[in-house]
Amino acid sequence: MKQVLPGIWQWSWFSEEKQIDFNGLFLNVGEHRVLIDPPLLTAEASTLIRRQGGVDYIIVTNRDHLREAATFQAEFRCQVQVPEADLAQMDIKPSKTFKDGELLPGGIWVVQLKDQKSPGESALFIQQGKGVLIVGDALIGKPPGALSLLPSEKYKDPQAAKEGLRRLLKYNFDSILVGDGASIIFGAKQAVEQVLQG
């Protein structure tokens, strides 16, 4: 587990099947400690989280990023929040669902994205430093230092999916923390612009 930004740590679990890192985030923001899209925790990551005081909330960005959320919900006795539009396709009883424009604990804004792999796909925006954007499956960090869309067969309409991502450019951010692949800490907005031009 490594600290990527002030109050934000990332850990990874390599998926042999997908040949990419699945990333989880631990945020210690304000009075809240939040996990986002958590994969399996290493012993080191678990120790760090416990030292910080445990977990208050788990936020899941889409139906396919539940990962270990139910396990950690039981372990840390915390709340789980998921996209309302994906709830019917998720095998979990969340404490709360969220929709576009909501402010979640820790000053995390929900940015729901249209025409993505799942109807509830949501990016999360934090106004910290030069701005931090967190994405689940909206964009993947592949190759390292750049971003890409999922394979076209994952979308009903790949062009509409790309158009749906243009909304991200309305936000001011320098970092993008991805659920899959390599995150970009500096210059992320330019990387988003590049993938949407292609």
Tab-separated table of C-alpha atoms in Angstrom:
chain	number	residue	atom	x	y	z
A	1	MET	CA	0.000	0.000	0.000
A	2	LYS	CA	1.478	3.327	-0.977
A	3	GLN	CA	0.462	6.885	-0.331
A	4	VAL	CA	-0.264	8.487	-3.703
A	5	LEU	CA	-1.609	11.860	-2.527
A	6	PRO	CA	-2.113	13.548	0.853
A	7	GLY	CA	-4.577	11.395	2.797
A	8	ILE	CA	-4.958	8.886	-0.074
A	9	TRP	CA	-3.362	5.431	-0.248
A	10	GLN	CA	-3.625	2.857	-3.034
A	11	TRP	CA	-3.050	-0.881	-3.023
A	12	SER	CA	-3.244	-3.369	-5.878
A	13	TRP	CA	-4.103	-6.988	-6.535
A	14	PHE	CA	-2.912	-8.405	-9.864
A	15	SER	CA	-5.636	-10.192	-11.827
A	16	GLU	CA	-4.123	-13.108	-13.723
A	17	GLU	CA	-7.318	-13.404	-15.761
A	18	LYS	CA	-7.379	-9.757	-16.880
A	19	GLN	CA	-3.586	-9.251	-16.734
A	20	ILE	CA	-3.988	-5.910	-14.966
A	21	ASP	CA	-3.805	-4.500	-11.452
A	22	PHE	CA	-7.111	-4.099	-9.621
A	23	ASN	CA	-6.670	-1.067	-7.366
A	24	GLY	CA	-8.331	-0.137	-4.122
A	25	LEU	CA	-8.140	3.226	-2.390
A	26	PHE	CA	-8.090	4.177	1.261
A	27	LEU	CA	-8.928	7.819	1.950
A	28	ASN	CA	-8.517	9.566	5.264
A	29	VAL	CA	-10.436	12.751	4.481
A	30	GLY	CA	-11.752	15.110	7.102
A	31	GLU	CA	-13.226	12.961	9.835
A	32	HIS	CA	-13.935	10.049	7.491
A	33	ARG	CA	-12.008	6.940	6.512
A	34	VAL	CA	-13.227	5.543	3.199
A	35	LEU	CA	-12.412	2.493	1.053
A	36	ILE	CA	-13.175	2.679	-2.669
A	37	ASP	CA	-13.586	-0.438	-4.874
A	38	PRO	CA	-11.543	-2.611	-2.469
A	39	PRO	CA	-9.808	-5.727	-3.835
A	40	LEU	CA	-8.101	-8.235	-1.514
A	41	LEU	CA	-6.151	-6.481	1.222
A	42	THR	CA	-2.529	-7.281	1.885
A	43	ALA	CA	-1.517	-7.700	5.542
A	44	GLU	CA	0.430	-4.428	5.260
A	45	ALA	CA	-2.620	-2.569	3.930
A	46	SER	CA	-4.847	-4.001	6.645
A	47	THR	CA	-2.386	-2.887	9.344
A	48	LEU	CA	-2.182	0.647	7.928
A	49	ILE	CA	-5.977	0.935	7.785
A	50	ARG	CA	-6.333	-0.269	11.373
A	51	ARG	CA	-3.671	2.205	12.533
A	52	GLN	CA	-5.659	5.008	10.893
A	53	GLY	CA	-8.737	3.999	12.893
A	54	GLY	CA	-10.476	1.502	10.605
A	55	VAL	CA	-13.098	2.247	7.963
A	56	ASP	CA	-16.312	4.285	8.173
A	57	TYR	CA	-17.544	3.875	4.585
A	58	ILE	CA	-16.976	1.759	1.500
A	59	ILE	CA	-17.910	3.380	-1.820
A	60	VAL	CA	-18.337	1.198	-4.913
A	61	THR	CA	-18.163	2.927	-8.317
A	62	ASN	CA	-20.086	0.311	-10.348
A	63	ARG	CA	-21.743	-3.118	-10.193
A	64	ASP	CA	-18.535	-4.938	-11.174
A	65	HIS	CA	-16.326	-3.320	-8.525
A	66	LEU	CA	-17.906	-4.839	-5.423
A	67	ARG	CA	-14.761	-6.932	-5.102
A	68	GLU	CA	-14.237	-7.505	-1.345
A	69	ALA	CA	-16.744	-4.863	-0.161
A	70	ALA	CA	-19.014	-7.351	1.652
A	71	THR	CA	-16.042	-8.902	3.477
A	72	PHE	CA	-14.801	-5.513	4.661
A	73	GLN	CA	-18.325	-4.360	5.521
A	74	ALA	CA	-18.487	-7.243	8.012
A	75	GLU	CA	-14.878	-6.870	9.189
A	76	PHE	CA	-14.951	-3.117	9.816
A	77	ARG	CA	-18.705	-2.833	10.580
A	78	CYS	CA	-18.943	0.080	8.186
A	79	GLN	CA	-21.479	1.468	5.730
A	80	VAL	CA	-21.430	0.488	2.044
A	81	GLN	CA	-22.656	2.946	-0.582
A	82	VAL	CA	-23.318	1.921	-4.192
A	83	PRO	CA	-24.765	3.507	-7.364
A	84	GLU	CA	-28.566	3.380	-7.264
A	85	ALA	CA	-28.744	2.544	-10.987
A	86	ASP	CA	-26.597	-0.596	-10.475
A	87	LEU	CA	-28.210	-1.883	-7.272
A	88	ALA	CA	-30.499	-4.434	-8.985
A	89	GLN	CA	-27.403	-6.114	-10.483
A	90	MET	CA	-25.370	-6.193	-7.253
A	91	ASP	CA	-25.228	-8.941	-4.656
A	92	ILE	CA	-24.983	-6.779	-1.533
A	93	LYS	CA	-27.265	-4.950	0.874
A	94	PRO	CA	-25.871	-1.426	0.913
A	95	SER	CA	-26.398	1.059	3.717
A	96	LYS	CA	-27.207	3.686	1.098
A	97	THR	CA	-27.388	4.197	-2.648
A	98	PHE	CA	-26.211	7.331	-4.408
A	99	LYS	CA	-26.983	9.215	-7.623
A	100	ASP	CA	-25.417	11.883	-9.765
A	101	GLY	CA	-24.515	15.123	-8.015
A	102	GLU	CA	-24.606	13.762	-4.464
A	103	LEU	CA	-21.993	14.754	-1.920
A	104	LEU	CA	-20.723	11.652	-0.115
A	105	PRO	CA	-18.824	11.557	3.201
A	106	GLY	CA	-15.352	13.067	2.977
A	107	GLY	CA	-16.316	15.726	0.432
A	108	ILE	CA	-16.570	13.208	-2.422
A	109	TRP	CA	-18.845	14.284	-5.308
A	110	VAL	CA	-20.639	11.689	-7.459
A	111	VAL	CA	-20.355	12.146	-11.237
A	112	GLN	CA	-22.581	9.561	-12.938
A	113	LEU	CA	-21.488	8.789	-16.490
A	114	LYS	CA	-23.946	7.950	-19.276
A	115	ASP	CA	-23.732	5.044	-21.731
A	116	GLN	CA	-20.994	3.151	-19.904
A	117	LYS	CA	-20.575	-0.577	-19.256
A	118	SER	CA	-23.099	-0.380	-16.417
A	119	PRO	CA	-25.930	2.145	-15.965
A	120	GLY	CA	-24.632	3.314	-12.582
A	121	GLU	CA	-20.970	3.823	-13.543
A	122	SER	CA	-19.834	6.764	-11.446
A	123	ALA	CA	-16.665	8.782	-11.191
A	124	LEU	CA	-15.855	10.445	-7.879
A	125	PHE	CA	-14.416	13.952	-7.635
A	126	ILE	CA	-12.530	15.424	-4.688
A	127	GLN	CA	-11.587	19.104	-4.607
A	128	GLN	CA	-8.192	18.549	-3.015
A	129	GLY	CA	-4.953	20.105	-4.218
A	130	LYS	CA	-5.340	20.501	-7.986
A	131	GLY	CA	-8.330	18.130	-8.016
A	132	VAL	CA	-8.603	14.344	-7.837
A	133	LEU	CA	-10.806	12.187	-10.066
A	134	ILE	CA	-11.481	8.550	-9.142
A	135	VAL	CA	-12.867	6.167	-11.773
A	136	GLY	CA	-13.951	2.530	-11.694
A	137	ASP	CA	-14.402	1.152	-15.223
A	138	ALA	CA	-14.925	4.488	-16.997
A	139	LEU	CA	-11.234	4.585	-17.951
A	140	ILE	CA	-8.371	2.185	-17.322
A	141	GLY	CA	-4.721	3.053	-16.778
A	142	LYS	CA	-3.212	1.127	-19.660
A	143	PRO	CA	-0.529	1.520	-20.853
A	144	PRO	CA	1.057	3.126	-17.748
A	145	GLY	CA	1.047	6.916	-18.097
A	146	ALA	CA	-1.936	6.857	-20.458
A	147	LEU	CA	-5.620	5.982	-20.298
A	148	SER	CA	-7.854	3.819	-22.439
A	149	LEU	CA	-11.462	2.726	-22.712
A	150	LEU	CA	-12.575	-0.814	-22.050
A	151	PRO	CA	-12.756	-3.090	-25.124
A	152	SER	CA	-15.593	-1.951	-27.425
A	153	GLU	CA	-17.632	-5.145	-26.873
A	154	LYS	CA	-18.196	-4.049	-23.242
A	155	TYR	CA	-20.452	-1.192	-24.412
A	156	LYS	CA	-23.815	-1.101	-26.174
A	157	ASP	CA	-22.480	1.883	-28.143
A	158	PRO	CA	-18.730	2.592	-27.842
A	159	GLN	CA	-19.040	6.063	-29.409
A	160	ALA	CA	-21.812	7.045	-26.984
A	161	ALA	CA	-19.649	5.761	-24.119
A	162	LYS	CA	-16.811	8.016	-25.233
A	163	GLU	CA	-19.199	10.971	-25.475
A	164	GLY	CA	-20.471	10.187	-21.978
A	165	LEU	CA	-16.940	10.596	-20.636
A	166	ARG	CA	-16.626	14.164	-21.974
A	167	ARG	CA	-18.436	15.277	-18.847
A	168	LEU	CA	-15.242	14.578	-16.892
A	169	LEU	CA	-13.515	17.464	-18.680
A	170	LYS	CA	-15.814	19.955	-16.911
A	171	TYR	CA	-13.929	19.243	-13.681
A	172	ASN	CA	-10.547	20.634	-12.679
A	173	PHE	CA	-8.228	17.769	-11.788
A	174	ASP	CA	-4.562	16.891	-12.100
A	175	SER	CA	-4.749	13.319	-10.748
A	176	ILE	CA	-6.848	10.367	-11.873
A	177	LEU	CA	-6.946	7.282	-9.677
A	178	VAL	CA	-8.133	4.265	-11.652
A	179	GLY	CA	-9.758	1.052	-10.463
A	180	ASP	CA	-7.838	-0.962	-13.085
A	181	GLY	CA	-4.270	-0.339	-14.296
A	182	ALA	CA	-1.885	2.501	-13.455
A	183	SER	CA	-3.126	5.755	-11.913
A	184	ILE	CA	-1.832	9.115	-13.153
A	185	ILE	CA	-0.833	11.533	-10.392
A	186	PHE	CA	0.162	14.562	-12.510
A	187	GLY	CA	-1.185	15.754	-15.874
A	188	ALA	CA	-4.234	13.487	-15.801
A	189	LYS	CA	-6.644	15.916	-17.448
A	190	GLN	CA	-4.468	15.974	-20.587
A	191	ALA	CA	-4.491	12.156	-20.590
A	192	VAL	CA	-8.309	12.163	-20.470
A	193	GLU	CA	-8.423	14.712	-23.303
A	194	GLN	CA	-6.105	12.509	-25.395
A	195	VAL	CA	-8.172	9.340	-25.017
A	196	LEU	CA	-11.379	11.207	-25.885
A	197	GLN	CA	-9.846	12.707	-29.044
A	198	GLY	CA	-8.690	9.333	-30.383
